[in-house]
PDB file of C-alpha atoms in Angstrom:
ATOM      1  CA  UNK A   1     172.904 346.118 190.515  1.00 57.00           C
ATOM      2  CA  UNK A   2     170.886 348.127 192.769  1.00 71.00           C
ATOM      3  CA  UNK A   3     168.259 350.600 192.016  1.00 79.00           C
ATOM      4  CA  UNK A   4     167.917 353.640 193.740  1.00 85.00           C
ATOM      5  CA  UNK A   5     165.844 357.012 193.508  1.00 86.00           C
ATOM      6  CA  UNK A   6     165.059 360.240 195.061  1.00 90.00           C
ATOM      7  CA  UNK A   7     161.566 361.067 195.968  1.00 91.00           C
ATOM      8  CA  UNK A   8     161.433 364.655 195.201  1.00 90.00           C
ATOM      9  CA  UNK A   9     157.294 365.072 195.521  1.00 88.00           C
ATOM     10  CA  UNK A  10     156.036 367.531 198.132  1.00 89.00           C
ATOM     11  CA  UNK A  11     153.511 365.460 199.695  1.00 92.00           C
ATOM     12  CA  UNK A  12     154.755 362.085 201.288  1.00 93.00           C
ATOM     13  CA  UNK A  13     153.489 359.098 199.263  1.00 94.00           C
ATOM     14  CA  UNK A  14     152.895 355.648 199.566  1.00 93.00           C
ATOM     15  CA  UNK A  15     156.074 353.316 197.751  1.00 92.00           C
ATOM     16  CA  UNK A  16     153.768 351.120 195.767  1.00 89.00           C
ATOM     17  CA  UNK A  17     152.249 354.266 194.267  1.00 88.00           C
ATOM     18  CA  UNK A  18     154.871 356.067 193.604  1.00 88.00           C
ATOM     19  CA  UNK A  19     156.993 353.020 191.804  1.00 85.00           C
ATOM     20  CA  UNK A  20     154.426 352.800 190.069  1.00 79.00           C
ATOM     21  CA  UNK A  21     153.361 356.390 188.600  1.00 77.00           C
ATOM     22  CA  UNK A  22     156.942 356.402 187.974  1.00 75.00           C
ATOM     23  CA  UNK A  23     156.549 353.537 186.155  1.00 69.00           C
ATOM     24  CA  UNK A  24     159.356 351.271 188.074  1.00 78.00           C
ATOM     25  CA  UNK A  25     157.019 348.540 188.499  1.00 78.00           C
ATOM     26  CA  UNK A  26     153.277 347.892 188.909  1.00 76.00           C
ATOM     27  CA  UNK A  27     151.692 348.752 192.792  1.00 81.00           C
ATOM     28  CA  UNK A  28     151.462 344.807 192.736  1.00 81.00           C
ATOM     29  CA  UNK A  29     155.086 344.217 192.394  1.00 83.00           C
ATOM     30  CA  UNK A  30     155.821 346.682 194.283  1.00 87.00           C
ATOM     31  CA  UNK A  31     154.167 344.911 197.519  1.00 89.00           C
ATOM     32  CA  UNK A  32     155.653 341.683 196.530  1.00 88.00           C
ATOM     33  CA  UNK A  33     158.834 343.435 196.842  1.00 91.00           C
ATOM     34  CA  UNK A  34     158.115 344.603 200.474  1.00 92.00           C
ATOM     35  CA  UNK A  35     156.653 341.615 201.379  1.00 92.00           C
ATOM     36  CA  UNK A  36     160.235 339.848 200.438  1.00 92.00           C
ATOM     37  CA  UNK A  37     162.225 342.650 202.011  1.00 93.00           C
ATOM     38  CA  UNK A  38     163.385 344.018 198.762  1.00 92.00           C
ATOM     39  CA  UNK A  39     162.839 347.489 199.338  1.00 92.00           C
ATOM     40  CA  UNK A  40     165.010 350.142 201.529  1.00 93.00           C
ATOM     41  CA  UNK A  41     164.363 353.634 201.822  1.00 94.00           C
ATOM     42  CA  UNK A  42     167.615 355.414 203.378  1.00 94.00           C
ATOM     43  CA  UNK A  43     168.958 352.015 203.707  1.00 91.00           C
ATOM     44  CA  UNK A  44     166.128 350.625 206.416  1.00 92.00           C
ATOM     45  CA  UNK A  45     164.382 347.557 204.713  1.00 94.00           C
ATOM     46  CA  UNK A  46     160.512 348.659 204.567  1.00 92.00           C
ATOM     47  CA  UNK A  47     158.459 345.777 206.480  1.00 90.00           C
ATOM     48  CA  UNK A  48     154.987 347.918 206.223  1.00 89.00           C
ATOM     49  CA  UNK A  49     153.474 347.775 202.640  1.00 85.00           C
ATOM     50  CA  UNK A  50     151.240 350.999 203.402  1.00 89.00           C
ATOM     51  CA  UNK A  51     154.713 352.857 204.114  1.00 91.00           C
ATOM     52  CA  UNK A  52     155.109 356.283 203.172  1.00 93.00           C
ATOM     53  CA  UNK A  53     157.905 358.021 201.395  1.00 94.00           C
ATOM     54  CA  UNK A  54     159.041 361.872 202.251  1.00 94.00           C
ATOM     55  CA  UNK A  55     160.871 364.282 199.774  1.00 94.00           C
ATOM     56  CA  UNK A  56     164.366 363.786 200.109  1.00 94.00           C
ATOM     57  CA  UNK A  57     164.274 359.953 201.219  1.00 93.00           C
ATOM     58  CA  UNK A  58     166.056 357.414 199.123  1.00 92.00           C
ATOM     59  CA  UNK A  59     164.580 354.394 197.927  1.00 92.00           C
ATOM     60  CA  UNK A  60     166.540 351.332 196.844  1.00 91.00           C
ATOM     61  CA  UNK A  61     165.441 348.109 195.110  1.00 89.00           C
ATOM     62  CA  UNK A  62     167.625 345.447 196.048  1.00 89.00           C
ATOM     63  CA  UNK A  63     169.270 342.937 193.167  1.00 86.00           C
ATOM     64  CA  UNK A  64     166.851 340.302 193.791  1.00 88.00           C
ATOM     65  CA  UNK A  65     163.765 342.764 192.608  1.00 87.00           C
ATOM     66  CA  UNK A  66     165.779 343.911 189.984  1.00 81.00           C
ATOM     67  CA  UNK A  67     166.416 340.705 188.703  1.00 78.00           C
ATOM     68  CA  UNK A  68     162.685 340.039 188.559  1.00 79.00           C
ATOM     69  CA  UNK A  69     161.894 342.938 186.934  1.00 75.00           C
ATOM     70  CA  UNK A  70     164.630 342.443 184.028  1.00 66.00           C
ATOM     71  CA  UNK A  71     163.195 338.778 183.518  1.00 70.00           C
ATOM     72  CA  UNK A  72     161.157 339.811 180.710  1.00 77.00           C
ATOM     73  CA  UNK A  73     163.000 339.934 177.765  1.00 86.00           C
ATOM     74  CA  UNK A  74     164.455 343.478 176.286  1.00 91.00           C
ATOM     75  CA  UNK A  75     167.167 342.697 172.997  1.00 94.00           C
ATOM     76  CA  UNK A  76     169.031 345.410 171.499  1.00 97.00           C
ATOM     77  CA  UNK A  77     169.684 344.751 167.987  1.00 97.00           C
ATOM     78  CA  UNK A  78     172.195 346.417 165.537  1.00 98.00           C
ATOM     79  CA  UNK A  79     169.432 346.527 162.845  1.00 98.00           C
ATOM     80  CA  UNK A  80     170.603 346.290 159.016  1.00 98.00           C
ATOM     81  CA  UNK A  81     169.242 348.551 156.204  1.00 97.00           C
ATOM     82  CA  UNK A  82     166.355 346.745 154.689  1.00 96.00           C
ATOM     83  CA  UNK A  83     164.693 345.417 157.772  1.00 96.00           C
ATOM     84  CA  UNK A  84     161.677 346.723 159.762  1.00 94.00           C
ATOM     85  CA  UNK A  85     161.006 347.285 162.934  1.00 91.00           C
ATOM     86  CA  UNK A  86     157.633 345.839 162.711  1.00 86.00           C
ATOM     87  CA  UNK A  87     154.748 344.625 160.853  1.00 85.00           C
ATOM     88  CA  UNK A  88     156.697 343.817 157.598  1.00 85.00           C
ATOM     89  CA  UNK A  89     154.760 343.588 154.233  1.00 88.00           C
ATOM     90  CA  UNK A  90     154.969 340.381 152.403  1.00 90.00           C
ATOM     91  CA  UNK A  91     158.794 339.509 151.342  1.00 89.00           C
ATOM     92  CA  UNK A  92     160.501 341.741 153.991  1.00 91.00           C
ATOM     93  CA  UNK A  93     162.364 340.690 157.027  1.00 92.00           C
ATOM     94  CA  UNK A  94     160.888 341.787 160.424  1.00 92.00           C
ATOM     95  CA  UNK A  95     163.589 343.003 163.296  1.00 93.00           C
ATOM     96  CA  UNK A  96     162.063 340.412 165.909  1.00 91.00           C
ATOM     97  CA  UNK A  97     163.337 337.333 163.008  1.00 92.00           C
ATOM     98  CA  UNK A  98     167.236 338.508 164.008  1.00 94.00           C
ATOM     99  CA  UNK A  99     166.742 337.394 167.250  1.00 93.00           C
ATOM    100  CA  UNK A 100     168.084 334.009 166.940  1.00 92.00           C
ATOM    101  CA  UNK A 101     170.695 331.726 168.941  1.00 91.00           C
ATOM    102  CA  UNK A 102     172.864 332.120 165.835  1.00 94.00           C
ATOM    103  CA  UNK A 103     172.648 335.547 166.143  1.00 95.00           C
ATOM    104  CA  UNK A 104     173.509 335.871 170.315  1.00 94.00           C
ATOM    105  CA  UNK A 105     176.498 338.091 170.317  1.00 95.00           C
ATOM    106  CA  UNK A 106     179.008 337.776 173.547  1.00 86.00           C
ATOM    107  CA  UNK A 107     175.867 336.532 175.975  1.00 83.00           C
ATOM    108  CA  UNK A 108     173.644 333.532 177.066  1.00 79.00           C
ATOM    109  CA  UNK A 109     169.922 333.941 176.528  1.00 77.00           C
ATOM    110  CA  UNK A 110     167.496 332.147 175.236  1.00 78.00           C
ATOM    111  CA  UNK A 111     166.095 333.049 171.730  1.00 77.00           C
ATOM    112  CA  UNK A 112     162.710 334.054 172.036  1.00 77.00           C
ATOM    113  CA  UNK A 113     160.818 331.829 170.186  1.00 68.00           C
ATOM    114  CA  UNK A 114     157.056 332.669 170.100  1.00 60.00           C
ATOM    115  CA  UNK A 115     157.203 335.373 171.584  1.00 64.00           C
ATOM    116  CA  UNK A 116     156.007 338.935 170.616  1.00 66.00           C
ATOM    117  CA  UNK A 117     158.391 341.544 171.249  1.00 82.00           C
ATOM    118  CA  UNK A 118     157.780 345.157 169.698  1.00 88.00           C
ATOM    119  CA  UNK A 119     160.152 347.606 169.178  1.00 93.00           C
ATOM    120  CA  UNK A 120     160.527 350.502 171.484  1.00 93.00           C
ATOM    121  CA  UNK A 121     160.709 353.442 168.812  1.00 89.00           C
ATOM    122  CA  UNK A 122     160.931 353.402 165.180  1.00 87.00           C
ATOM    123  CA  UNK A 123     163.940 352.745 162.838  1.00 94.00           C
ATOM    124  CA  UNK A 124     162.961 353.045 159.286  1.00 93.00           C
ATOM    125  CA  UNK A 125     163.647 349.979 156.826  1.00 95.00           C
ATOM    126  CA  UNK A 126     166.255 352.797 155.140  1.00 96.00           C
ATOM    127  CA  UNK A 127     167.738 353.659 158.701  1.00 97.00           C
ATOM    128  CA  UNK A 128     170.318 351.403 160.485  1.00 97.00           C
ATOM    129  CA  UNK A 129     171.541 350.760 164.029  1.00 98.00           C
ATOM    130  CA  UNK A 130     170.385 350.365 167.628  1.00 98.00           C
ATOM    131  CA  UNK A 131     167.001 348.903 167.884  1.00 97.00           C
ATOM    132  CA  UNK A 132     165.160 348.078 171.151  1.00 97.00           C
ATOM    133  CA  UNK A 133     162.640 344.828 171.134  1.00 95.00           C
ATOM    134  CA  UNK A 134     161.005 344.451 174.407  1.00 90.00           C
ATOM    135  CA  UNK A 135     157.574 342.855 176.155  1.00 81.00           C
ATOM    136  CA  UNK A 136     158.874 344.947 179.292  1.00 82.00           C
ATOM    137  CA  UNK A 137     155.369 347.564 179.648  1.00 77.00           C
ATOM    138  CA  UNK A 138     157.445 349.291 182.384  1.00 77.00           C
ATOM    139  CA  UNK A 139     160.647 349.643 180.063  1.00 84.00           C
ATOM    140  CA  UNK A 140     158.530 350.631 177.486  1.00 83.00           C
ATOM    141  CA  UNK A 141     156.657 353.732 179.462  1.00 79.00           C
ATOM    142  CA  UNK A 142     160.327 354.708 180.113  1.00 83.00           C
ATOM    143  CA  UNK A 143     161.526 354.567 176.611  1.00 89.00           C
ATOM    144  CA  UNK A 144     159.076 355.648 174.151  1.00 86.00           C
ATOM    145  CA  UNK A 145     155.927 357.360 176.482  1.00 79.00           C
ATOM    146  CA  UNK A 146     154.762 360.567 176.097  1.00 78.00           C
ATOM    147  CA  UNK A 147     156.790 362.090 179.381  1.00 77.00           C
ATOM    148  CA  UNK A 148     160.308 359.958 178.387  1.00 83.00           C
ATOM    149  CA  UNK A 149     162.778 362.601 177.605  1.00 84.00           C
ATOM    150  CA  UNK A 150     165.382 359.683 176.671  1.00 91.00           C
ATOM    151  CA  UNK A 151     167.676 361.550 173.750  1.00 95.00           C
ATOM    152  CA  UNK A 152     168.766 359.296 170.895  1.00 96.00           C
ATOM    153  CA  UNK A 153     171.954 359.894 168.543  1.00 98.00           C
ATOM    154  CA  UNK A 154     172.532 359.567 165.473  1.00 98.00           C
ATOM    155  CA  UNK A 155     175.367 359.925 162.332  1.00 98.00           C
ATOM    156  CA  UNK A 156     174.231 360.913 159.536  1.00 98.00           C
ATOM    157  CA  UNK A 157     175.498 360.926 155.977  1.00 98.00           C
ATOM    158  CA  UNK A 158     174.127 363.546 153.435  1.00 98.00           C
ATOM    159  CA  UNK A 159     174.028 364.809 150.010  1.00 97.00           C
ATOM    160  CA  UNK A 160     174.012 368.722 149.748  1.00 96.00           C
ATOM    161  CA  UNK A 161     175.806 372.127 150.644  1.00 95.00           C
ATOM    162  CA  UNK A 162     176.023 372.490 154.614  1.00 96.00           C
ATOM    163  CA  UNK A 163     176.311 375.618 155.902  1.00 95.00           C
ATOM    164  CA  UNK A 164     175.583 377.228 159.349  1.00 95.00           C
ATOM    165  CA  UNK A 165     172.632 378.762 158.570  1.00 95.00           C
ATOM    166  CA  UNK A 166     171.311 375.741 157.859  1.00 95.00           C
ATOM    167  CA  UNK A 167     172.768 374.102 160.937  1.00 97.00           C
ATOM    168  CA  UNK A 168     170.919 376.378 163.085  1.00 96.00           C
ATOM    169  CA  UNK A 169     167.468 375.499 161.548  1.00 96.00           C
ATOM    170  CA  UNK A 170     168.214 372.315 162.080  1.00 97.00           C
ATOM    171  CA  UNK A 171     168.811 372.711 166.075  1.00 97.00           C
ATOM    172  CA  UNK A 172     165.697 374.212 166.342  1.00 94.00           C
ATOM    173  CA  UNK A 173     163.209 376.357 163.876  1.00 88.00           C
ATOM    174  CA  UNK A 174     161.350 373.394 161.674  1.00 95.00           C
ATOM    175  CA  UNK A 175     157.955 372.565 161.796  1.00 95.00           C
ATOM    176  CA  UNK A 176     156.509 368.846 160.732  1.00 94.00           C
ATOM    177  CA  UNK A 177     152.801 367.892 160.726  1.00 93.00           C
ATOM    178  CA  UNK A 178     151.852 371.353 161.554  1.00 93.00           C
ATOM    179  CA  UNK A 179     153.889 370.804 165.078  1.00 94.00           C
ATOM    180  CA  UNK A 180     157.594 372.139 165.877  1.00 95.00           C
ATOM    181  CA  UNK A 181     159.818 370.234 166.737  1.00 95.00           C
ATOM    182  CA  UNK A 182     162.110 370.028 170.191  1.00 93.00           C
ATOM    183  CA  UNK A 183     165.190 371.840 170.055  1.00 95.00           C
ATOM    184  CA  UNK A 184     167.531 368.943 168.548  1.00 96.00           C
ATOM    185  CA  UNK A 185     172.032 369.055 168.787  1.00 97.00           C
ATOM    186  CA  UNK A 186     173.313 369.026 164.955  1.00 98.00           C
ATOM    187  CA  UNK A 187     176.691 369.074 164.305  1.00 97.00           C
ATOM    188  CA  UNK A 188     178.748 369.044 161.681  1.00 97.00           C
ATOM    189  CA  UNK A 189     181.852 366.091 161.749  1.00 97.00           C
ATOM    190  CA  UNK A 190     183.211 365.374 158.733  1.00 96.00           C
ATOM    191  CA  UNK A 191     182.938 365.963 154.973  1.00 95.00           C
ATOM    192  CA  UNK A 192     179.108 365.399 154.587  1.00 97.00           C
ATOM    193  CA  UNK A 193     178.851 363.668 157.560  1.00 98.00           C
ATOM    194  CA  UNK A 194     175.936 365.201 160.667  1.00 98.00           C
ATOM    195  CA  UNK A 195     175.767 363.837 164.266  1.00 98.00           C
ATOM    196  CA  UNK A 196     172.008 364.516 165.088  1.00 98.00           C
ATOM    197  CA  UNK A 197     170.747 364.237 169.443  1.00 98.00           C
ATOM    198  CA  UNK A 198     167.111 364.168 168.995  1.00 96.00           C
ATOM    199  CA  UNK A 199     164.427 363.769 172.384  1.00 92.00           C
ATOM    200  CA  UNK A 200     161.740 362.955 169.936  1.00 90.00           C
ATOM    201  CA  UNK A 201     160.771 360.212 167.701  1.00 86.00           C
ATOM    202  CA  UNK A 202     158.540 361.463 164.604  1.00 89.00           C
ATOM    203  CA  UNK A 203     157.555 359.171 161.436  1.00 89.00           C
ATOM    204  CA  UNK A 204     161.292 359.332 159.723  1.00 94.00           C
ATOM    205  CA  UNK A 205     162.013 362.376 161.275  1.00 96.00           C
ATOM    206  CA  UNK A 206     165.558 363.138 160.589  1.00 97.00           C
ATOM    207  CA  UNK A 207     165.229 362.615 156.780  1.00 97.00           C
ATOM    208  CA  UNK A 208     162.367 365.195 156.669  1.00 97.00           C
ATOM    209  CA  UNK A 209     164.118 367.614 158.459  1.00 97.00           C
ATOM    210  CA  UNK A 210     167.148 367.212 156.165  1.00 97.00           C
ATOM    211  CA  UNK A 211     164.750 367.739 153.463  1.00 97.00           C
ATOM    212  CA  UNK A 212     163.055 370.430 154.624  1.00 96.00           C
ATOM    213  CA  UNK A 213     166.790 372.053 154.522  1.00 96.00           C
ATOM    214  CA  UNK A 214     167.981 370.685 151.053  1.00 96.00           C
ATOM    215  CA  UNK A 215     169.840 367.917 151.975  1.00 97.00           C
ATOM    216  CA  UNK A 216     169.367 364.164 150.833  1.00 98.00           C
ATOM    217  CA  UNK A 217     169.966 361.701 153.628  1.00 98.00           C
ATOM    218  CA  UNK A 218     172.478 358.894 152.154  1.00 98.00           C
ATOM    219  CA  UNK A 219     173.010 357.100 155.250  1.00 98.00           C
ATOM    220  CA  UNK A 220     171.729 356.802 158.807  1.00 98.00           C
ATOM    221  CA  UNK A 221     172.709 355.149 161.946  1.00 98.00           C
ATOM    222  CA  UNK A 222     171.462 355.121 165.608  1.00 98.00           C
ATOM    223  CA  UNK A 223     174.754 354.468 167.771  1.00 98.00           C
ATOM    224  CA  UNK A 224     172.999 355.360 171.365  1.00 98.00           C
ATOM    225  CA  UNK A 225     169.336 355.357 172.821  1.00 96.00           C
ATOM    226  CA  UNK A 226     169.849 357.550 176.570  1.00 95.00           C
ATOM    227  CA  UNK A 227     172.178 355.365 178.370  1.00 95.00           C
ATOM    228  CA  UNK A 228     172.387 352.032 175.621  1.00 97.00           C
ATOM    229  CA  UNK A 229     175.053 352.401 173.093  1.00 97.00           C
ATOM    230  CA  UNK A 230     175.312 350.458 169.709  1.00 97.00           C
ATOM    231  CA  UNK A 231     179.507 349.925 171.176  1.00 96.00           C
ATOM    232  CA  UNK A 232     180.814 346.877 169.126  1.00 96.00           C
ATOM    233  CA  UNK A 233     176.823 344.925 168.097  1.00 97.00           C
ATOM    234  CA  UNK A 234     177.776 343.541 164.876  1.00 97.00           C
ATOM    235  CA  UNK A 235     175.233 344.238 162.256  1.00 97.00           C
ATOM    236  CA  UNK A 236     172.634 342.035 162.128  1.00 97.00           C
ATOM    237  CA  UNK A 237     172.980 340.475 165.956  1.00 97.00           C
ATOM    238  CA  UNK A 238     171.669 341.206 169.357  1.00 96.00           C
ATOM    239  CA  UNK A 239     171.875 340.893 172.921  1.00 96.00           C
ATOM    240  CA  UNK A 240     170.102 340.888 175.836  1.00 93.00           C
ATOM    241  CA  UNK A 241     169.527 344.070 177.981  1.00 92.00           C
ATOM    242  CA  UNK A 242     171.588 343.739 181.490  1.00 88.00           C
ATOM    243  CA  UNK A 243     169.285 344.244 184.743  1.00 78.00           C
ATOM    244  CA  UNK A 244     171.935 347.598 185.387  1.00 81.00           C
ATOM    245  CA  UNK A 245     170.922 348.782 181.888  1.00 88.00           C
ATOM    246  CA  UNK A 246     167.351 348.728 182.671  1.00 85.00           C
ATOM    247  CA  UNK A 247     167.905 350.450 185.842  1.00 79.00           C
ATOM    248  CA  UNK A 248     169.782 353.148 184.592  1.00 85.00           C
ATOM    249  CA  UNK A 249     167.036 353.751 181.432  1.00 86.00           C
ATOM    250  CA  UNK A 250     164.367 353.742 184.316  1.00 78.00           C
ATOM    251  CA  UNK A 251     166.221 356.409 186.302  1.00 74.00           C
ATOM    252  CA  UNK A 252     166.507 358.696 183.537  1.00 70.00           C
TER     253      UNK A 252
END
């Protein structure tokens, strides 16, 4: 699947620069991908790596360069309650162990043995559901960097009175660390039962702002990071990201 985005900057800029500050792909791949006639603005294949792009021009990475760039592994994991995302203390099961053959679900990749792959975001040992593992820098600027505005949701289970007062300091109004907090969508659905949108990531962040209201957090689970969804991951087994899923998180 293609990838294709809108230069929207005032001044006219050179691709590899842009792709890059935009964090696409690295100025290096970026000329690699000229060089093999991989890149199109307004459907023209680029031939000049010192080409400029105008606001309002389209640029679009053919499959071939998005294949490349989705070589490097990303696995989204349905994460069970009592593993971590990383850097386990003795005893306790890291998320990166899960990624097994036996644990493949509906795919074919290779299990990445020996290799290092972090998690993009937290999910406390408590917390279950969508977990991203990656050694893909790019993906990772896009996911969890200090400009990514990807929103992640959540259902949550709780012990305690709801009401909508509280509701509404939940959406926005609460204060952790000494910092407020982004206005957040909280919902009520069921008996007992919160679905939390949150563009922010702090240290267990959704239990202390249940606390900070009264309520006890019983259970959590992340169903969707921006355009990933938990959909039918078994607990406990992962896939690979699709080259279309990584385009679509880098276009957000």
């Amino acid at each position: 699947m293609p990838f294709s985005r809108t230069y929207d900057g005032e001044e006219p800029q050179r691709i590899n620069k842009w792709l890059a500050q935009s964090g696409v792909c690295s100025r290096r791949e970026a000329e690699a991908f000229i060089a093999d006639g991989l890149v199109a603005i307004d459907g023209e294949t680029v031939v000049d790596p010192g080409r400029k792009i105008t606001r309002g021009q389209m640029l679009t990475l053919r499959d071939a360069a998005c294949a490349a760039l989705g070589a490097q592994l990303t696995a989204i994991v349905h994460k069970p309650v009592g593993v971590v995302s990383a850097h386990p203390d003795p005893g306790q099961t890291e998320a990166a162990e899960l990624l097994t053959a036996q644990n493949l679900w509906r795919a074919k990749a290779d299990a990445p043995t020996g290799k290092s792959l972090p998690p993009l975001g937290r999910l406390d040992r408590d917390s279950r559901g969508l977990l991203m593992l990656s050694e893909d820098g790019v993906l990772a600027k896009a996911v969890i960097g200090p400009e990514s505005t990807l929103d992640k949701e959540y259902l949550v289970r709780v012990d305690g009175h709801i009401d909508a007062r509280m509701l509404m300091r939940l959406r926005h109004g609460l204060v952790l660390d000494g910092k407020a907090l982004r206005r957040a969508t909280v919902e009520e659905i069921g008996p007992q039962r919160l679905r939390f949108v949150l563009t922010e990531g702090r240290n267990r962040q959704i239990r202390r702002m249940c606390e900070a209201v009264g309520l006890t957090v019983v259970d959590l689970l992340r169903i969707r990071i921006g355009p990933i969804e938990l959909g039918e991951l078994p607990e406990g087994c992962w896939r690979p990201l699709e080259p279309g899923e990584r385009a679509a998180l880098l276009s957000r």
